mmCIF file of C-alpha atoms in Angstrom:
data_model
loop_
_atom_site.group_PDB
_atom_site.id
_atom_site.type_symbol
_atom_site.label_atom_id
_atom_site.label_comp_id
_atom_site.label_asym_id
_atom_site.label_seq_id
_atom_site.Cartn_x
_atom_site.Cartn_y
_atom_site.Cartn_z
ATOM 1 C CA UNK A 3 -14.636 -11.397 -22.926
ATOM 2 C CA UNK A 4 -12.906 -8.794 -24.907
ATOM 3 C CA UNK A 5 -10.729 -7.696 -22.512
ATOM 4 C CA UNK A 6 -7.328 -8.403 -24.157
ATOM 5 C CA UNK A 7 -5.713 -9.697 -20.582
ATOM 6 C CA UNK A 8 -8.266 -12.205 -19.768
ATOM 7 C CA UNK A 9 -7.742 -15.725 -20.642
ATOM 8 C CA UNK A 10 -9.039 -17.547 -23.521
ATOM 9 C CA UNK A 11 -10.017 -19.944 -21.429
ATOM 10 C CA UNK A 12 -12.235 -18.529 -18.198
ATOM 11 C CA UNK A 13 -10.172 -19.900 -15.806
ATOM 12 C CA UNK A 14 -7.998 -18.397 -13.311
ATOM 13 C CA UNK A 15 -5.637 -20.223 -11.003
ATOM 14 C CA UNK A 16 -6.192 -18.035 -7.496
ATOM 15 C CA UNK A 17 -3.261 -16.693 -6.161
ATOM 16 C CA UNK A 18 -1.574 -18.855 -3.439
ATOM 17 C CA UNK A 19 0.254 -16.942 -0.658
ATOM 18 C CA UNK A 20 3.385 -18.810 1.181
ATOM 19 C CA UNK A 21 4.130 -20.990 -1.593
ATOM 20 C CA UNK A 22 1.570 -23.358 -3.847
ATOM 21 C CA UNK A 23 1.657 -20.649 -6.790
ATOM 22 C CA UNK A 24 4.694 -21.496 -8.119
ATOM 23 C CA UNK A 25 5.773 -19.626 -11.389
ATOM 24 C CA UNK A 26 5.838 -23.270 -12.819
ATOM 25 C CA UNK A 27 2.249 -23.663 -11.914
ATOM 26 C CA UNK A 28 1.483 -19.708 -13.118
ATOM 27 C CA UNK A 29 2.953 -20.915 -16.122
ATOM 28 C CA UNK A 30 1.363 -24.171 -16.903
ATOM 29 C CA UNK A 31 -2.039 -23.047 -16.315
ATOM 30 C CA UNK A 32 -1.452 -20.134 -18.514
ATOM 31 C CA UNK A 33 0.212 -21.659 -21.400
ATOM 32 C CA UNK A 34 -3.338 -24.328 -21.255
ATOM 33 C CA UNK A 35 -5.316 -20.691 -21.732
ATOM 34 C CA UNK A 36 -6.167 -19.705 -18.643
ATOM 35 C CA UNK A 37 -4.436 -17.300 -16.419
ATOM 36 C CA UNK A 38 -1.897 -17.936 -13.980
ATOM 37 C CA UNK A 39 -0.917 -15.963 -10.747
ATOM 38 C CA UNK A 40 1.908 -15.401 -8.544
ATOM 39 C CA UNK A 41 1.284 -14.826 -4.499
ATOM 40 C CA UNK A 42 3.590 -11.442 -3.953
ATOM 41 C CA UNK A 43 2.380 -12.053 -0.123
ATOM 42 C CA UNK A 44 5.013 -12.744 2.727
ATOM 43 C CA UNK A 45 7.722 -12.182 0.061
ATOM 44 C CA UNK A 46 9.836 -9.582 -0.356
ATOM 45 C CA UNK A 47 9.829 -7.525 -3.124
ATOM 46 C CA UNK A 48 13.221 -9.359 -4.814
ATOM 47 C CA UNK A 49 11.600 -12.385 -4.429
ATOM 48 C CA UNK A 50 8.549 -11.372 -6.306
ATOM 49 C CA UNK A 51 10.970 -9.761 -8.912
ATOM 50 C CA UNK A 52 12.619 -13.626 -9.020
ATOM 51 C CA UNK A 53 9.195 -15.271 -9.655
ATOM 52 C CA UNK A 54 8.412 -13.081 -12.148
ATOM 53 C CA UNK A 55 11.625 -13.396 -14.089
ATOM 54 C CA UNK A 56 11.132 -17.233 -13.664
ATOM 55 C CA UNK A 57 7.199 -17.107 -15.285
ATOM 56 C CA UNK A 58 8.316 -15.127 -17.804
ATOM 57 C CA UNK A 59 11.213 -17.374 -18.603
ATOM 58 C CA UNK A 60 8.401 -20.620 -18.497
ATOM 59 C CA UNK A 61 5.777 -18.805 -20.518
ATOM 60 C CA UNK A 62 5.220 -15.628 -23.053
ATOM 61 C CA UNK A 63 1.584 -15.713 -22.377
ATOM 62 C CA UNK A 64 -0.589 -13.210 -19.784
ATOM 63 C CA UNK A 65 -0.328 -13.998 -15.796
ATOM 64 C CA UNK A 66 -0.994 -12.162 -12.832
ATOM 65 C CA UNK A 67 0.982 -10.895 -9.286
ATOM 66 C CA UNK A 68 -1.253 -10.656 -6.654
ATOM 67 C CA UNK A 69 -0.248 -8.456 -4.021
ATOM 68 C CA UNK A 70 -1.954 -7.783 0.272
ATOM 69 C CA UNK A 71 -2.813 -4.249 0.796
ATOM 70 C CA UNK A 72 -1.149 -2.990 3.734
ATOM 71 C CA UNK A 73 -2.816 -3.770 7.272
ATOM 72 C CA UNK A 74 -4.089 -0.406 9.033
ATOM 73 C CA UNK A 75 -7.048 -2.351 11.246
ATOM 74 C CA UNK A 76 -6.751 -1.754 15.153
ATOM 75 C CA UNK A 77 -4.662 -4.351 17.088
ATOM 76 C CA UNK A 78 -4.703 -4.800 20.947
ATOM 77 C CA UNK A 79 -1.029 -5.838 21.371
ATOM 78 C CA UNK A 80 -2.190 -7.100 25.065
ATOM 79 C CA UNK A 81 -4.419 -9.479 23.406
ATOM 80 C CA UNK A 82 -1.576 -10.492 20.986
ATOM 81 C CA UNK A 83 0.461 -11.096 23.916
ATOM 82 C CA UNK A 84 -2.068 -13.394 25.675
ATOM 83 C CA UNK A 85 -2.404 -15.254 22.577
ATOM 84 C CA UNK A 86 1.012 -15.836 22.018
ATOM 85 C CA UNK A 87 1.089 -17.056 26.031
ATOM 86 C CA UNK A 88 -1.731 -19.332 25.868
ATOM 87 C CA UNK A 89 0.422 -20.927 22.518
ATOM 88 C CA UNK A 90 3.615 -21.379 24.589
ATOM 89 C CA UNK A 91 2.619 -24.838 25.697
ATOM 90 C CA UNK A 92 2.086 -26.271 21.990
ATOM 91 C CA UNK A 93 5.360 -24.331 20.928
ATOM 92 C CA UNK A 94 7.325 -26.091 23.636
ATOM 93 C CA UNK A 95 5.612 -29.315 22.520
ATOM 94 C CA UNK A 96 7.287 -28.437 19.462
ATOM 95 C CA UNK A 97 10.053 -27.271 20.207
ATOM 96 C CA UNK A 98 10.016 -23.273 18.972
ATOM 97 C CA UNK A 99 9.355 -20.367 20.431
ATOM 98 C CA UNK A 100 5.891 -18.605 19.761
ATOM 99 C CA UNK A 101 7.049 -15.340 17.359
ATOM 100 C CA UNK A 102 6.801 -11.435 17.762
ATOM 101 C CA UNK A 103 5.033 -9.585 15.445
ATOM 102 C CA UNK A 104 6.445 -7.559 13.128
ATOM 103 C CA UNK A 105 5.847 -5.071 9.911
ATOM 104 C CA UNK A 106 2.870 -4.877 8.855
ATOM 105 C CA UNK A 107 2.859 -3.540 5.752
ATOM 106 C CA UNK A 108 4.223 -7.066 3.923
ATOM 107 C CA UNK A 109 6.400 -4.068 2.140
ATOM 108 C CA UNK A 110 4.028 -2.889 -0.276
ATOM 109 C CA UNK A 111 5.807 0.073 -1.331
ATOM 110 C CA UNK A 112 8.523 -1.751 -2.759
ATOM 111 C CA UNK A 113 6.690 -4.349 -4.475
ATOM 112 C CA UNK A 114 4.542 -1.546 -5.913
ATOM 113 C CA UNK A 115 8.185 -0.160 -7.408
ATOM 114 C CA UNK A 116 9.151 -3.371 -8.259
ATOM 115 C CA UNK A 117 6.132 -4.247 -10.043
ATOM 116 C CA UNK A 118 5.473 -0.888 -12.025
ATOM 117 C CA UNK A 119 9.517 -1.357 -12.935
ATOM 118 C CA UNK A 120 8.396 -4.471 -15.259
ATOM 119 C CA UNK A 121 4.810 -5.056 -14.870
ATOM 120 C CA UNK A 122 3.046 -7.889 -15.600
ATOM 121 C CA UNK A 123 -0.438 -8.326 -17.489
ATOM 122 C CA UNK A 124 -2.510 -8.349 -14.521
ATOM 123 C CA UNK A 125 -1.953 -7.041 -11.106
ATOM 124 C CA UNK A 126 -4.436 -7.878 -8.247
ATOM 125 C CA UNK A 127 -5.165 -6.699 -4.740
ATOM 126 C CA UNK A 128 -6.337 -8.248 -1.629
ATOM 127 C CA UNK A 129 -7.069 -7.069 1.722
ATOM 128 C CA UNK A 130 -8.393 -3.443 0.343
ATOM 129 C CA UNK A 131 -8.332 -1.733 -2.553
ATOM 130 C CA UNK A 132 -5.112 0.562 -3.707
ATOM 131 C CA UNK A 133 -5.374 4.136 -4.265
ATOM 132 C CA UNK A 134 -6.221 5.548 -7.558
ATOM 133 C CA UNK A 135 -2.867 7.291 -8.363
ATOM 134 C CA UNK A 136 -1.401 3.744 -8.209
ATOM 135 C CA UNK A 137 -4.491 2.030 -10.063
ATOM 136 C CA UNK A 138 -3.884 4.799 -12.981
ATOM 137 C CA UNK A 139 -0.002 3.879 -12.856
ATOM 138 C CA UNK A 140 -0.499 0.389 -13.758
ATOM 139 C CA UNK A 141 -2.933 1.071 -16.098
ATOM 140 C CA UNK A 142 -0.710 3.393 -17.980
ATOM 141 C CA UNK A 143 1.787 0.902 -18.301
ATOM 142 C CA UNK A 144 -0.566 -1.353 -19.771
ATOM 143 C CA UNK A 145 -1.659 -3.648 -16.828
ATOM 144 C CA UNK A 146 -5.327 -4.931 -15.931
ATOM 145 C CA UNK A 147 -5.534 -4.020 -11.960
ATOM 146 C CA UNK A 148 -8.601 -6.845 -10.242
ATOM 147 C CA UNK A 149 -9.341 -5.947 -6.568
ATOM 148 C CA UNK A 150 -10.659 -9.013 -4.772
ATOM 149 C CA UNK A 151 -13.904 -7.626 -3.080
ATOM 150 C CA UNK A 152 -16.609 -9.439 -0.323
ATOM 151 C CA UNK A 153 -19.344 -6.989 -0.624
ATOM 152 C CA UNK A 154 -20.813 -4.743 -2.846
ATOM 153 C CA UNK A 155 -19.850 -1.434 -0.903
ATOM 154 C CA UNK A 156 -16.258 -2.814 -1.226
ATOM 155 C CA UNK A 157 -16.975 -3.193 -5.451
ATOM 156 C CA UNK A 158 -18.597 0.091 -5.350
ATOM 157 C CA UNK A 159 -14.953 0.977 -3.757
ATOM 158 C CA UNK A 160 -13.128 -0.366 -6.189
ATOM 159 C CA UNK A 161 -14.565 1.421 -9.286
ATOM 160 C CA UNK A 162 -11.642 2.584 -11.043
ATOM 161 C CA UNK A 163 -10.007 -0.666 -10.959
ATOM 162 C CA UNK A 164 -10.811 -3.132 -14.442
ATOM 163 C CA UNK A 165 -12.263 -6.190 -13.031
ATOM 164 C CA UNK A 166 -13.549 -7.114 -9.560
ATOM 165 C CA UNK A 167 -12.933 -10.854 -7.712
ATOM 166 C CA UNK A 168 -16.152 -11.478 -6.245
ATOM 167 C CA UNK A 169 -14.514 -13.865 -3.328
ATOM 168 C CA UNK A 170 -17.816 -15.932 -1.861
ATOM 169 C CA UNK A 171 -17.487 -17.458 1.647
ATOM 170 C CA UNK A 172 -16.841 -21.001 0.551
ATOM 171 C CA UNK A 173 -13.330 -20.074 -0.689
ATOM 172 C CA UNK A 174 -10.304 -21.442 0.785
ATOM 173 C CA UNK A 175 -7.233 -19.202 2.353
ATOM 174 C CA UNK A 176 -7.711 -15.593 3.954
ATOM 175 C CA UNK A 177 -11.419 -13.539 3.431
ATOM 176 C CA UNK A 178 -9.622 -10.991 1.330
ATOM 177 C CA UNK A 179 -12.031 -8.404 2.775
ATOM 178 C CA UNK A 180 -11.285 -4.657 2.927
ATOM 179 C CA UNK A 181 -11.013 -4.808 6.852
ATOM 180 C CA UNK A 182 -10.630 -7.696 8.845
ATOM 181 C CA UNK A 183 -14.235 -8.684 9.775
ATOM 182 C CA UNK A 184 -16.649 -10.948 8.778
ATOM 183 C CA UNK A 185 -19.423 -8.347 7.939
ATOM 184 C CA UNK A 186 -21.307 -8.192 4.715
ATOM 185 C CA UNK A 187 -20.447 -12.648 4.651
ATOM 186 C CA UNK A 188 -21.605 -13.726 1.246
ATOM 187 C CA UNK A 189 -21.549 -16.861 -0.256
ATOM 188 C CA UNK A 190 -20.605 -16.921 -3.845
ATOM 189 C CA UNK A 191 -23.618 -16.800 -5.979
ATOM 190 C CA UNK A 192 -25.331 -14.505 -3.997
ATOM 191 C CA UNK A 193 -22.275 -11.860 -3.935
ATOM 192 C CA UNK A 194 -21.660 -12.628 -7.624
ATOM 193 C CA UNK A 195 -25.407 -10.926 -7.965
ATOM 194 C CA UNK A 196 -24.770 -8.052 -5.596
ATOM 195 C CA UNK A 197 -21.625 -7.003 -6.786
ATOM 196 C CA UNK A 198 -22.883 -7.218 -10.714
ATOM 197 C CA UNK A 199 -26.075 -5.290 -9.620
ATOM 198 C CA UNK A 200 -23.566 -2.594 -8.581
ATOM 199 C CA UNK A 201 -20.546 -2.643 -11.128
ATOM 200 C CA UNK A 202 -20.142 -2.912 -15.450
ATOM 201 C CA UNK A 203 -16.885 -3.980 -15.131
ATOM 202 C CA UNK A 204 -15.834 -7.862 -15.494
ATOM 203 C CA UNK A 205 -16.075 -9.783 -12.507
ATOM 204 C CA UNK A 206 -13.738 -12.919 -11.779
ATOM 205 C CA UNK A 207 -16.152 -15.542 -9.446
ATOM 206 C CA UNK A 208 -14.404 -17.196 -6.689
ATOM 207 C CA UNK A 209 -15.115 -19.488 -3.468
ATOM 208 C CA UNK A 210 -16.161 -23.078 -3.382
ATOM 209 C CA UNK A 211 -15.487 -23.829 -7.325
ATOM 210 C CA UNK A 212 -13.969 -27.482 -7.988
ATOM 211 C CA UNK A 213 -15.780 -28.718 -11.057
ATOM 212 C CA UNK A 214 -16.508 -28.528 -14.837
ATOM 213 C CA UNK A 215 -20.350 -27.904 -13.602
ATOM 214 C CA UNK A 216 -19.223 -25.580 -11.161
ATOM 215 C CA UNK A 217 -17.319 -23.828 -13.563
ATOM 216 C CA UNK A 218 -20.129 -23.743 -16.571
ATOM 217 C CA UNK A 219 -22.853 -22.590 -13.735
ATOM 218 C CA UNK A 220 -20.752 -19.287 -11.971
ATOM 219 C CA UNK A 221 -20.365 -18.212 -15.910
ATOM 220 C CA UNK A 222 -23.970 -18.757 -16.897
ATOM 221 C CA UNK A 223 -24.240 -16.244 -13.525
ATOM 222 C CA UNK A 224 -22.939 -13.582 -15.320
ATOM 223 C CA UNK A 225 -19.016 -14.040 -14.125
ATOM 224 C CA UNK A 226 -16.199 -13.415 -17.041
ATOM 225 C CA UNK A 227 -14.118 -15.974 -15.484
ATOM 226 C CA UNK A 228 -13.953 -18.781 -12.737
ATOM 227 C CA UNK A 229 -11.240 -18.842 -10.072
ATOM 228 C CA UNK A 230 -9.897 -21.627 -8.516
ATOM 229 C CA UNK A 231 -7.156 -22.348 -6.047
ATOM 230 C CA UNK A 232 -7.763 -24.959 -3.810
ATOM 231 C CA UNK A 233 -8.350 -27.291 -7.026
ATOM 232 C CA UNK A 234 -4.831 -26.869 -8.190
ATOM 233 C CA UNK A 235 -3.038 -27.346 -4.839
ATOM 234 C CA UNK A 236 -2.263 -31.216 -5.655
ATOM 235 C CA UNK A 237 -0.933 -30.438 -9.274
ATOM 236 C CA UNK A 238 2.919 -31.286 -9.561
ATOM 237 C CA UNK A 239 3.339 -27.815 -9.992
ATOM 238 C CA UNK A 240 1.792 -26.637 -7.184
ATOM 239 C CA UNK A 241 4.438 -25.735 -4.349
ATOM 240 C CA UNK A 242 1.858 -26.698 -1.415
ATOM 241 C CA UNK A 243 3.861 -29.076 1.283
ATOM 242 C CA UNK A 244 3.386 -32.569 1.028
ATOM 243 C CA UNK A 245 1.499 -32.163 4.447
ATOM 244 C CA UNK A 246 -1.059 -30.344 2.863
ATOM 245 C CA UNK A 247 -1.618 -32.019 -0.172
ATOM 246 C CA UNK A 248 -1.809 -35.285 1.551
ATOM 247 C CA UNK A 249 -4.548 -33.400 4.665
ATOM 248 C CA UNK A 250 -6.453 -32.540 1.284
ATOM 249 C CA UNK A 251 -7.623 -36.540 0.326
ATOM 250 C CA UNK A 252 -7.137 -37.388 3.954
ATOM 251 C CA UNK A 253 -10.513 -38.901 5.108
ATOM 252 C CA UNK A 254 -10.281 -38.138 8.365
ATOM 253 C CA UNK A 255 -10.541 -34.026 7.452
ATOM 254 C CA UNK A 256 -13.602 -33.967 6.743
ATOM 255 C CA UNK A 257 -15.182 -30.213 6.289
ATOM 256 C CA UNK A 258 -13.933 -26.444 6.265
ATOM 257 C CA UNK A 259 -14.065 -23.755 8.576
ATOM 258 C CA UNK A 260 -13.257 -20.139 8.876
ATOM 259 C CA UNK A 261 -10.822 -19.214 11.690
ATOM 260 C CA UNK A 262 -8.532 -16.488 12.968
ATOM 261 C CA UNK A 263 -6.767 -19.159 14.728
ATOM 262 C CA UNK A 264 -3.216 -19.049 12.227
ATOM 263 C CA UNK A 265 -3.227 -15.486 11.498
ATOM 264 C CA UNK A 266 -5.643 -13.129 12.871
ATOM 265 C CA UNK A 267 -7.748 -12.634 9.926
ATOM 266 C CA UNK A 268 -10.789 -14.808 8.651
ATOM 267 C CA UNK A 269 -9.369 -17.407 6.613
ATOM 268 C CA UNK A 270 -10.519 -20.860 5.595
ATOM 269 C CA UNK A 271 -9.204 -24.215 6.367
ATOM 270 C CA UNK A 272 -9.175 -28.015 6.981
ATOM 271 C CA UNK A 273 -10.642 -28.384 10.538
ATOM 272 C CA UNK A 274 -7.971 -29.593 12.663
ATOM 273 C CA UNK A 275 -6.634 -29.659 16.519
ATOM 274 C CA UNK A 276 -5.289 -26.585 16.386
ATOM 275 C CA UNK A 277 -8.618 -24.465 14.794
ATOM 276 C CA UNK A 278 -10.746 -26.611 17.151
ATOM 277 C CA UNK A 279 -8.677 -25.726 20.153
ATOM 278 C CA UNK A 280 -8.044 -21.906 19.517
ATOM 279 C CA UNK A 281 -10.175 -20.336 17.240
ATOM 280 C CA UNK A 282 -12.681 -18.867 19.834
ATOM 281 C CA UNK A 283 -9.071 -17.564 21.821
ATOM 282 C CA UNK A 284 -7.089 -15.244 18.782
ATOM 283 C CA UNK A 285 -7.643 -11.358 18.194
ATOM 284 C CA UNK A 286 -8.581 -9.870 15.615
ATOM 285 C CA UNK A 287 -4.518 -9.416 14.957
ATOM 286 C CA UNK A 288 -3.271 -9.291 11.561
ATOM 287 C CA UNK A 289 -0.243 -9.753 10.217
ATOM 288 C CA UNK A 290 0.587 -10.400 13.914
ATOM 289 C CA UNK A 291 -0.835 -13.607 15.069
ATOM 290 C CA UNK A 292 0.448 -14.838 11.360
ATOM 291 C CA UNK A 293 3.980 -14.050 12.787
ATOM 292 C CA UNK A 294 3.080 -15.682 16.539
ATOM 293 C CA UNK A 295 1.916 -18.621 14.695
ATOM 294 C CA UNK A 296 4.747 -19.198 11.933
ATOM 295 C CA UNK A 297 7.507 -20.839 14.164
ATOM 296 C CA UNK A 298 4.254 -23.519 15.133
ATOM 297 C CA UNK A 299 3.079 -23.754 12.083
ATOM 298 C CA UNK A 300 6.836 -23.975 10.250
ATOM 299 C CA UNK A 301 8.025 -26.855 12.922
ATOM 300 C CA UNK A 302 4.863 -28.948 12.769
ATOM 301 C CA UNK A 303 5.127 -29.384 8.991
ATOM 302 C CA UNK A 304 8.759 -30.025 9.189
ATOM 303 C CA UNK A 305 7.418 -32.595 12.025
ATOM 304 C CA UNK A 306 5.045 -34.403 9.566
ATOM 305 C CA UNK A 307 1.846 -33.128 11.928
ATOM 306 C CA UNK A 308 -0.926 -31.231 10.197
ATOM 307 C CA UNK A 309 -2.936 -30.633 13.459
ATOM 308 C CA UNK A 310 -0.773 -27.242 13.882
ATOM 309 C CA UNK A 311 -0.472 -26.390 10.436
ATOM 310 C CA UNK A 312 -3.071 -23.735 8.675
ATOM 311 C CA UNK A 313 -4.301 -26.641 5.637
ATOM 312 C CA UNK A 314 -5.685 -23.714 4.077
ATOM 313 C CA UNK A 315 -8.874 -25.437 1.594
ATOM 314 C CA UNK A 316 -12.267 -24.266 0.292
ATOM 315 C CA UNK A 317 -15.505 -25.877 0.374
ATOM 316 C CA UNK A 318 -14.341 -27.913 -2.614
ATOM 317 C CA UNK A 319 -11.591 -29.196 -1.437
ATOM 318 C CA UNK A 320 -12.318 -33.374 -2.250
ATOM 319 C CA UNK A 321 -12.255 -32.291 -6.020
ATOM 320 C CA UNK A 322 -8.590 -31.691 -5.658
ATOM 321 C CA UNK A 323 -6.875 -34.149 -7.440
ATOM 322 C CA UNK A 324 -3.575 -35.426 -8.474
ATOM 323 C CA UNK A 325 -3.165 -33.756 -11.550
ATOM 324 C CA UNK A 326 -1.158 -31.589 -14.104
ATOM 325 C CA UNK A 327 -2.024 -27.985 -14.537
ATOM 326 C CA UNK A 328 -2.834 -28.195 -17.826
ATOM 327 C CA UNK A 329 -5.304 -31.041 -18.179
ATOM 328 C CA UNK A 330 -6.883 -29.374 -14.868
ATOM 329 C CA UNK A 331 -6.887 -26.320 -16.655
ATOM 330 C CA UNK A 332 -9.097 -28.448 -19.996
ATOM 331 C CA UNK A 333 -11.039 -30.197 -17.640
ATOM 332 C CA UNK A 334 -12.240 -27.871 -15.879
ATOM 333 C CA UNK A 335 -13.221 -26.099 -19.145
ATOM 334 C CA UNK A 336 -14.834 -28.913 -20.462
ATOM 335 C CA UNK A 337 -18.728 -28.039 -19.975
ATOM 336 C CA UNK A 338 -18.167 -24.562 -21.737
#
C-alpha cells in the first residue's frame, strides 16, 4: 500500500451515518493505525465542520468524511403518502406523528464547500459517484476521494476517483448503490473480483467482515484494506444508542435482512417487528420514507423498544463486542 493516505494498518472503521462514528471513535481507531471516518450524512454542513474540528483536536493522524450523493431517483409521492398512512397506527401507539419528507439533497453543496475549505485526508462518497470537477478539486488540495461502489459498471464509473469501496451484500446500514435498486446484488468476495477485474486502483473490501480471519482472507483477495462498521458499534467510542448496542448481543435477534422498511433505500438490519411487518409495504422513496420514519424510529428508542427502530447490522454482527477502538483495531489485525 503506497498510497500515502491509507492506513498502516488495513483497517478502516466504515462510516456510520446518524451517530456511531463519533470523532472520538474516528480518532481512536486512527491513532491504533487504521483509518477512521466521520458520517457527514443527515448533518448539516456546520456540524460536519464541528466533527472535524473535534478529530482533529483528538488525533494528528489521516481520517476520512464520508459524505451521500444527492438523491435524483424517481419518487411516487402518492405512494409516500400511503406509506406514511398505513404507519399512523404505530405512530399513535407511540405517540408522534408520522413525518413529511423533505430536501433531498442532505445539502451536499455546502458540505462540498465546507469540506474543500479544510479538507481532510480522505473524502468518500456514497449513493453515486461525484462529478469529476469536484473529484479533481479534492485532489488538488491533497485529498484521497473513495467512491463506495456495488457493481463493476458503477467502479468502471468511478474511474477518476483513487480508491473504490467494493460494498458486498452482507454489509450492514444502507446498499450505497448508485441508484436505489438492488440490481447487480453482489456478495463481497465475488464483487471484490469483479470490480478488480475492471479497475488498477486500490480497492477498500467491505460487507460481512467481523474477524482477524475475515480480515487476513478479503486481503489475500486482492483488497488494500478491510472495512468494518458493524464490528465497532459496541466500542465505548462508538455513539450507537444503547438500544442498539444492546439488540446487537441480544439472542433473540437472530439474523439480518435487507429492507426499505426505515428509509426507502436497501439497507441492512436486525430483523425486527417493524421490517417483518412493513418491508413488502414502503416505496422505493429515499430520503423520504427516512423522514416518515424518523419521529417512529426517534420515540421508540427514547421508549426503550427496538422493534421500531432501524438496528442497522451486517452479517457479522455477533462478532461485535464490548471493546475499545484500539485493541479492536490490533485484533482485528492480528492474522496479518
Amino acid at each position: 500500500m503506497t498510497a500515502s493516505w491509507l492506513p498502516g494498518l488495513p483497517i478502516v472503521q466504515a462510516p456510520m451515518a446518524g451517530g456511531p462514528s463519533t470523532p472520538e471513535l474516528v480518532a481512536a481507531v486512527s491513532d491504533a493505525g487504521g483509518l477512521g471516518f466521520l458520517g457527514a450524512g443527515y448533518k448539516t454542513a456546520d456540524a460536519v465542520r464541528a466533527d472535524i474540528d473535534r478529530t482533529r483536536a483528538l488525533t494528528s493522524r489521516p481520517f476520512g468524511v464520508n459524505v451521500f450523493m444527492p438523491s435524483h431517483d424517481a419518487v411516487d409521492p402518492a405512494a409516500v403518502a400511503a406509506y406514511r398512512e398505513l404507519l399512523a397506527p404505530e405512530a399513535l401507539r407511540l405517540g408522534v406523528d408520522p413525518g413529511t419528507p423533505a430536501a433531498r439533497d442532505d445539502a451536499y453543496d455546502a458540505k462540498i464547500a465546507a469540506l474543500l475549505d479544510g479538507p481532510p485526508a480522505v473524502v468518500s462518497f456514497t449513493f453515486g459517484c461525484p462529478d469529476d470537477a469536484v473529484v479533481r478539486a479534492f485532489q488538488e488540495r491533497g485529498t484521497a476521494v473513495v467512491v463506495t461502489v456495488t457493481t463493476a459498471e458503477e467502479a468502471r464509473l468511478a474511474s477518476a476517483a483513487d480508491a473504490m469501496c467494493a460494498q458486498g451484500t452482507e454489509a450492514g446500514g444502507h446498499r450505497g448503490s448508485f441508484t436505489n435498486t438492488f440490481d447487480g446484488a453482489l456478495p463481497l468476495r465475488d464483487l471484490l473480483r469483479d470490480v478488480l477485474a475492471v479497475t488498477g486502483r486500490p480497492v477498500i473490501a467491505a460487507g460481512g467482515l467481523g474477524t482477524p480471519d475475515d480480515v487476513a482472507e478479503i486481503l489475500s483477495l486482492g483488497a488494500a484494506a478491510a472495512q468494518l462498521g458493524t464490528a465497532f458499534l459496541r466500542c465505548p467510542e462508538s455513539g450507537a444508542s444503547a438500544l442498539h448496542k444492546a439488540a446487537l448481543a441480544d439472542p433473540r435477534f437472530t439474523s439480518t435482512a435487507m429492507t426499505r422498511a426505515f428509509s426507502g433505500r436497501p439497507a441492512r438490519g436486525l430483523v425486527n417487528r417493524f421490517l417483518t411487518e412493513h418491508d413488502a409495504d414502503a416505496p422505493a422513496a429515499y430520503p423520504d420514507v427516512h423522514y416518515v420514519t424518523s419521529p417512529l424510529r426517534k420515540a421508540a428508542a427514547a421508549q426503550g423498544d427496538p422493534d421500531v427502530v432501524n438496528l442497522w447490522a451486517g452479517t457479522a454482527f455477533r462478532a461485535a463486542a464490548e471493546t475499545p477502538a484500539a485493541d479492536l483495531v490490533r485484533h482485528l489485525a492480528s492474522r496479518l
